[in-house]
PDB file of C-alpha atoms in Angstrom:
ATOM      1  CA  MET E 227       0.003   0.110  -0.235  1.00  0.00           C
ATOM      2  CA  ILE E 228       1.056   3.627  -0.850  1.00  0.00           C
ATOM      3  CA  PRO E 229      -0.491   6.380   1.459  1.00  0.00           C
ATOM      4  CA  VAL E 230      -1.873   8.989  -0.537  1.00  0.00           C
ATOM      5  CA  ALA E 231      -4.013  12.381   0.716  1.00  0.00           C
ATOM      6  CA  LEU E 232      -6.317  13.471  -2.093  1.00  0.00           C
ATOM      7  CA  ASP E 233      -6.836  17.065  -2.448  1.00  0.00           C
ATOM      8  CA  PRO E 234     -10.546  16.972  -3.244  1.00  0.00           C
ATOM      9  CA  ALA E 235     -10.557  20.696  -5.047  1.00  0.00           C
ATOM     10  CA  ARG E 236      -8.030  18.942  -7.930  1.00  0.00           C
ATOM     11  CA  VAL E 237      -9.602  15.336  -7.836  1.00  0.00           C
ATOM     12  CA  ARG E 238     -13.153  14.615  -9.602  1.00  0.00           C
ATOM     13  CA  ILE E 239     -14.546  12.280  -7.135  1.00  0.00           C
ATOM     14  CA  ALA E 240     -18.087  10.342  -7.236  1.00  0.00           C
ATOM     15  CA  LEU E 241     -20.060   7.925  -5.266  1.00  0.00           C
ATOM     16  CA  ALA E 242     -22.414   5.525  -6.303  1.00  0.00           C
ATOM     17  CA  GLY E 243     -24.378   3.426  -4.035  1.00  0.00           C
ATOM     18  CA  GLN E 244     -27.028   3.528  -1.378  1.00  0.00           C
ATOM     19  CA  GLY E 245     -27.694   2.403   1.966  1.00  0.00           C
ATOM     20  CA  PRO E 246     -26.046   3.451   5.359  1.00  0.00           C
ATOM     21  CA  LEU E 247     -22.464   2.536   4.464  1.00  0.00           C
ATOM     22  CA  ALA E 248     -23.191   4.742   1.434  1.00  0.00           C
ATOM     23  CA  LYS E 249     -24.376   7.686   3.788  1.00  0.00           C
ATOM     24  CA  ARG E 250     -21.191   7.037   6.010  1.00  0.00           C
ATOM     25  CA  ARG E 251     -18.832   7.165   3.155  1.00  0.00           C
ATOM     26  CA  LEU E 252     -20.596  10.412   1.742  1.00  0.00           C
ATOM     27  CA  ALA E 253     -20.482  11.991   5.191  1.00  0.00           C
ATOM     28  CA  GLN E 254     -16.677  11.211   5.316  1.00  0.00           C
ATOM     29  CA  LEU E 255     -15.954  12.688   1.770  1.00  0.00           C
ATOM     30  CA  LEU E 256     -18.098  15.637   2.406  1.00  0.00           C
ATOM     31  CA  ASP E 257     -16.007  15.980   5.810  1.00  0.00           C
ATOM     32  CA  GLY E 258     -12.907  15.846   3.822  1.00  0.00           C
ATOM     33  CA  GLY E 259     -13.637  18.817   1.694  1.00  0.00           C
ATOM     34  CA  ALA E 260     -15.038  16.949  -1.240  1.00  0.00           C
ATOM     35  CA  SER E 261     -18.086  17.742  -3.391  1.00  0.00           C
ATOM     36  CA  PRO E 262     -18.739  14.284  -4.982  1.00  0.00           C
ATOM     37  CA  ALA E 263     -21.246  13.452  -7.756  1.00  0.00           C
ATOM     38  CA  VAL E 264     -23.880  11.043  -5.938  1.00  0.00           C
ATOM     39  CA  TYR E 265     -25.343   8.372  -8.154  1.00  0.00           C
ATOM     40  CA  SER E 266     -28.097   6.542  -6.312  1.00  0.00           C
ATOM     41  CA  PRO E 267     -30.870   4.589  -8.109  1.00  0.00           C
ATOM     42  CA  ASP E 268     -32.917   4.467  -4.658  1.00  0.00           C
ATOM     43  CA  PRO E 269     -31.389   6.916  -2.015  1.00  0.00           C
ATOM     44  CA  ASP E 270     -32.929   7.108   1.252  1.00  0.00           C
ATOM     45  CA  ALA E 271     -33.927  10.603   2.577  1.00  0.00           C
ATOM     46  CA  GLU E 272     -30.784  10.879   4.368  1.00  0.00           C
ATOM     47  CA  ILE E 273     -28.444  10.306   1.185  1.00  0.00           C
ATOM     48  CA  ALA E 274     -30.567  12.653  -0.512  1.00  0.00           C
ATOM     49  CA  THR E 275     -30.079  15.283   1.887  1.00  0.00           C
ATOM     50  CA  LEU E 276     -26.538  14.867   2.440  1.00  0.00           C
ATOM     51  CA  ALA E 277     -25.991  14.943  -1.690  1.00  0.00           C
ATOM     52  CA  GLY E 278     -28.130  17.799  -2.227  1.00  0.00           C
ATOM     53  CA  ASP E 279     -28.182  18.962  -5.750  1.00  0.00           C
ATOM     54  CA  ARG E 280     -24.975  16.638  -6.535  1.00  0.00           C
ATOM     55  CA  LEU E 281     -27.766  13.725  -6.317  1.00  0.00           C
ATOM     56  CA  VAL E 282     -28.286  11.605  -9.789  1.00  0.00           C
ATOM     57  CA  ARG E 283     -31.192   9.114  -9.139  1.00  0.00           C
ATOM     58  CA  SER E 284     -29.580   6.458 -11.219  1.00  0.00           C
ATOM     59  CA  LEU E 285     -26.264   4.897 -11.690  1.00  0.00           C
ATOM     60  CA  PRO E 286     -23.286   6.884 -13.490  1.00  0.00           C
ATOM     61  CA  SER E 287     -23.678   6.424 -17.426  1.00  0.00           C
ATOM     62  CA  PRO E 288     -20.568   6.500 -19.520  1.00  0.00           C
ATOM     63  CA  ASP E 289     -20.732   9.984 -20.273  1.00  0.00           C
ATOM     64  CA  ALA E 290     -20.864  10.714 -16.403  1.00  0.00           C
ATOM     65  CA  LEU E 291     -18.023   8.205 -15.697  1.00  0.00           C
ATOM     66  CA  ALA E 292     -15.845  10.204 -18.241  1.00  0.00           C
ATOM     67  CA  SER E 293     -15.769  13.068 -15.972  1.00  0.00           C
ATOM     68  CA  VAL E 294     -14.772  11.063 -12.755  1.00  0.00           C
ATOM     69  CA  GLN E 295     -11.033  10.152 -11.535  1.00  0.00           C
ATOM     70  CA  VAL E 296     -11.816   8.486  -8.269  1.00  0.00           C
ATOM     71  CA  LEU E 297     -15.252   6.335  -7.796  1.00  0.00           C
ATOM     72  CA  PHE E 298     -16.393   5.000  -4.392  1.00  0.00           C
ATOM     73  CA  VAL E 299     -19.272   2.268  -4.925  1.00  0.00           C
ATOM     74  CA  VAL E 300     -20.855   1.215  -1.902  1.00  0.00           C
ATOM     75  CA  GLY E 301     -24.228  -0.718  -1.121  1.00  0.00           C
ATOM     76  CA  LEU E 302     -25.021  -2.042  -4.635  1.00  0.00           C
ATOM     77  CA  GLU E 303     -25.797  -5.469  -5.578  1.00  0.00           C
ATOM     78  CA  ASP E 304     -22.496  -7.463  -5.796  1.00  0.00           C
ATOM     79  CA  MET E 305     -23.048  -7.832 -10.126  1.00  0.00           C
ATOM     80  CA  VAL E 306     -23.809  -4.579 -10.320  1.00  0.00           C
ATOM     81  CA  ALA E 307     -20.893  -3.165  -8.277  1.00  0.00           C
ATOM     82  CA  GLU E 308     -18.467  -5.251 -10.268  1.00  0.00           C
ATOM     83  CA  ASP E 309     -19.760  -4.208 -13.591  1.00  0.00           C
ATOM     84  CA  LEU E 310     -19.663  -0.819 -12.672  1.00  0.00           C
ATOM     85  CA  ALA E 311     -16.165  -1.135 -11.441  1.00  0.00           C
ATOM     86  CA  ARG E 312     -15.041  -2.592 -14.530  1.00  0.00           C
ATOM     87  CA  ARG E 313     -16.248   0.363 -16.563  1.00  0.00           C
ATOM     88  CA  ALA E 314     -15.196   2.870 -14.600  1.00  0.00           C
ATOM     89  CA  ARG E 315     -11.491   1.157 -14.698  1.00  0.00           C
ATOM     90  CA  GLU E 316     -11.954   0.637 -18.339  1.00  0.00           C
ATOM     91  CA  ARG E 317     -11.937   4.666 -18.574  1.00  0.00           C
ATOM     92  CA  GLY E 318      -8.940   4.896 -15.924  1.00  0.00           C
ATOM     93  CA  ILE E 319     -10.715   5.799 -12.845  1.00  0.00           C
ATOM     94  CA  LEU E 320      -9.539   4.556  -9.727  1.00  0.00           C
ATOM     95  CA  VAL E 321     -12.382   2.421  -7.977  1.00  0.00           C
ATOM     96  CA  ASN E 322     -13.049   1.357  -4.352  1.00  0.00           C
ATOM     97  CA  VAL E 323     -15.794  -1.031  -3.739  1.00  0.00           C
ATOM     98  CA  GLU E 324     -16.648  -1.072   0.021  1.00  0.00           C
ATOM     99  CA  ASP E 325     -15.600  -4.382   1.400  1.00  0.00           C
ATOM    100  CA  VAL E 326     -14.823  -6.158  -1.843  1.00  0.00           C
ATOM    101  CA  ILE E 327     -10.956  -6.119  -1.689  1.00  0.00           C
ATOM    102  CA  PRO E 328     -10.165  -7.839  -5.098  1.00  0.00           C
ATOM    103  CA  LEU E 329     -12.424  -4.876  -7.022  1.00  0.00           C
ATOM    104  CA  CYS E 330     -10.278  -2.066  -5.206  1.00  0.00           C
ATOM    105  CA  ASP E 331      -7.510   0.004  -6.601  1.00  0.00           C
ATOM    106  CA  PHE E 332      -7.166   1.569  -3.176  1.00  0.00           C
ATOM    107  CA  HIS E 333      -8.624   1.122   0.219  1.00  0.00           C
ATOM    108  CA  ALA E 334      -9.773   4.217   2.198  1.00  0.00           C
ATOM    109  CA  PRO E 335      -8.218   4.328   5.540  1.00  0.00           C
ATOM    110  CA  SER E 336      -9.985   4.772   9.040  1.00  0.00           C
ATOM    111  CA  VAL E 337      -9.795   8.963   9.712  1.00  0.00           C
ATOM    112  CA  VAL E 338      -8.962  11.036  12.447  1.00  0.00           C
ATOM    113  CA  ARG E 339      -9.597  14.809  11.500  1.00  0.00           C
ATOM    114  CA  ARG E 340      -8.710  17.411  13.759  1.00  0.00           C
ATOM    115  CA  GLY E 341      -8.981  20.788  11.429  1.00  0.00           C
ATOM    116  CA  ASP E 342      -6.311  20.082   8.910  1.00  0.00           C
ATOM    117  CA  LEU E 343      -4.471  17.662  10.919  1.00  0.00           C
ATOM    118  CA  LEU E 344      -5.434  14.186   9.426  1.00  0.00           C
ATOM    119  CA  MET E 345      -4.358  11.047  10.784  1.00  0.00           C
ATOM    120  CA  THR E 346      -5.017   7.783   8.890  1.00  0.00           C
ATOM    121  CA  VAL E 347      -4.948   3.856   9.639  1.00  0.00           C
ATOM    122  CA  SER E 348      -5.050   1.085   7.329  1.00  0.00           C
ATOM    123  CA  THR E 349      -4.600  -2.549   7.310  1.00  0.00           C
ATOM    124  CA  GLY E 350      -4.984  -2.728   3.579  1.00  0.00           C
ATOM    125  CA  GLY E 351      -8.423  -4.285   4.018  1.00  0.00           C
ATOM    126  CA  LYS E 352      -6.981  -7.046   6.220  1.00  0.00           C
ATOM    127  CA  SER E 353      -8.621  -6.161   9.656  1.00  0.00           C
ATOM    128  CA  PRO E 354     -11.073  -3.090   9.558  1.00  0.00           C
ATOM    129  CA  ALA E 355     -11.428  -3.989  13.244  1.00  0.00           C
ATOM    130  CA  LEU E 356      -7.949  -3.394  13.979  1.00  0.00           C
ATOM    131  CA  ALA E 357      -7.990  -0.267  11.795  1.00  0.00           C
ATOM    132  CA  GLN E 358     -10.957   0.965  13.954  1.00  0.00           C
ATOM    133  CA  MET E 359      -9.389   0.188  17.315  1.00  0.00           C
ATOM    134  CA  VAL E 360      -6.188   2.282  16.353  1.00  0.00           C
ATOM    135  CA  ARG E 361      -8.262   5.084  14.938  1.00  0.00           C
ATOM    136  CA  GLU E 362     -10.365   5.059  18.309  1.00  0.00           C
ATOM    137  CA  ARG E 363      -6.529   5.268  20.469  1.00  0.00           C
ATOM    138  CA  LEU E 364      -5.775   7.902  17.975  1.00  0.00           C
ATOM    139  CA  GLU E 365      -9.060  10.045  18.796  1.00  0.00           C
ATOM    140  CA  ALA E 366      -8.412   9.694  22.628  1.00  0.00           C
ATOM    141  CA  LEU E 367      -4.399  10.789  22.105  1.00  0.00           C
ATOM    142  CA  PHE E 368      -5.597  13.857  19.889  1.00  0.00           C
ATOM    143  CA  PRO E 369      -8.677  15.545  21.128  1.00  0.00           C
ATOM    144  CA  ALA E 370     -10.217  18.387  19.329  1.00  0.00           C
ATOM    145  CA  SER E 371      -7.984  20.624  20.604  1.00  0.00           C
ATOM    146  CA  TRP E 372      -5.482  19.744  18.211  1.00  0.00           C
ATOM    147  CA  ALA E 373      -7.016  21.912  15.366  1.00  0.00           C
ATOM    148  CA  GLU E 374      -6.281  24.889  17.245  1.00  0.00           C
ATOM    149  CA  ARG E 375      -2.709  23.497  18.316  1.00  0.00           C
ATOM    150  CA  LEU E 376      -1.815  23.103  14.708  1.00  0.00           C
ATOM    151  CA  GLY E 377      -2.974  26.587  14.059  1.00  0.00           C
ATOM    152  CA  GLU E 378      -0.224  27.903  16.727  1.00  0.00           C
ATOM    153  CA  ILE E 379       2.342  25.661  14.871  1.00  0.00           C
ATOM    154  CA  ALA E 380       1.409  27.054  11.444  1.00  0.00           C
ATOM    155  CA  ALA E 381       1.508  30.542  12.899  1.00  0.00           C
ATOM    156  CA  LEU E 382       5.003  29.875  14.134  1.00  0.00           C
ATOM    157  CA  ARG E 383       6.120  28.553  10.820  1.00  0.00           C
ATOM    158  CA  ASP E 384       4.728  31.171   8.921  1.00  0.00           C
ATOM    159  CA  ARG E 385       6.417  33.780  11.385  1.00  0.00           C
ATOM    160  CA  LEU E 386       9.691  31.759  11.033  1.00  0.00           C
ATOM    161  CA  ARG E 387       9.420  31.811   7.158  1.00  0.00           C
ATOM    162  CA  ALA E 388       8.768  35.646   6.771  1.00  0.00           C
ATOM    163  CA  GLU E 389      11.731  36.280   9.154  1.00  0.00           C
ATOM    164  CA  GLY E 390      13.876  34.199   6.558  1.00  0.00           C
ATOM    165  CA  ALA E 391      14.190  31.167   8.482  1.00  0.00           C
ATOM    166  CA  LYS E 392      15.499  28.190   6.447  1.00  0.00           C
ATOM    167  CA  GLY E 393      13.789  24.439   6.549  1.00  0.00           C
ATOM    168  CA  PRO E 394      15.866  22.846   9.194  1.00  0.00           C
ATOM    169  CA  ASP E 395      15.678  25.778  11.393  1.00  0.00           C
ATOM    170  CA  VAL E 396      11.799  25.961  11.273  1.00  0.00           C
ATOM    171  CA  LEU E 397      11.597  22.209  11.687  1.00  0.00           C
ATOM    172  CA  ARG E 398      14.015  22.617  14.862  1.00  0.00           C
ATOM    173  CA  ALA E 399      12.013  25.582  16.502  1.00  0.00           C
ATOM    174  CA  SER E 400       8.443  23.668  15.607  1.00  0.00           C
ATOM    175  CA  ARG E 401       9.794  20.697  17.337  1.00  0.00           C
ATOM    176  CA  ASP E 402      10.951  22.630  20.440  1.00  0.00           C
ATOM    177  CA  PHE E 403       7.691  24.493  20.353  1.00  0.00           C
ATOM    178  CA  ILE E 404       5.640  21.562  20.850  1.00  0.00           C
ATOM    179  CA  ALA E 405       7.940  19.820  23.260  1.00  0.00           C
ATOM    180  CA  GLY E 406       8.091  23.094  25.332  1.00  0.00           C
ATOM    181  CA  LYS E 407       3.895  22.920  24.967  1.00  0.00           C
ATOM    182  CA  GLY E 408       3.905  19.246  26.508  1.00  0.00           C
ATOM    183  CA  TRP E 409       1.628  18.316  23.785  1.00  0.00           C
ATOM    184  CA  LEU E 410       2.960  14.501  22.991  1.00  0.00           C
ATOM    185  CA  PRO E 411       4.132  12.378  25.507  1.00  0.00           C
TER     186      PRO E 411
END
């Protein structure tokens, strides 16, 4: 596995699916700043609300797939998901079919988000339970206050850069600042 963090402002993302797992995945994409096209033949009220005007009440057409770079497939019948994944892959689209490892080009990790601080855990799909447990530990170790802490560290970095400090000096000062605050055990 190769970890990658995608910038949703630069990557066209879509979700095709329905049900509670699709709703969860859509919420995660939205939390990450994505504004995905959502294709759902039979969406429930929650997915419809979350998707808003991005909702298309069908599976993606070939023309619609042409504008996608990353596709999440969630909660569809196995044969439908497999066909959609094949058609997407033929167009060079990266595909993740939730909980069907052989149909995935990538795995979506467990996520802890504290503002712009993003921590992920992946087992390559081998143990979602372990990934969940590690994520829960990270949530406890990094409470919501880390969003503000990152802001403090970023302000220090920006000030040092504006004063002409070079990379190694900024790194050292940042590490000293974090250690001085006692934020990490």
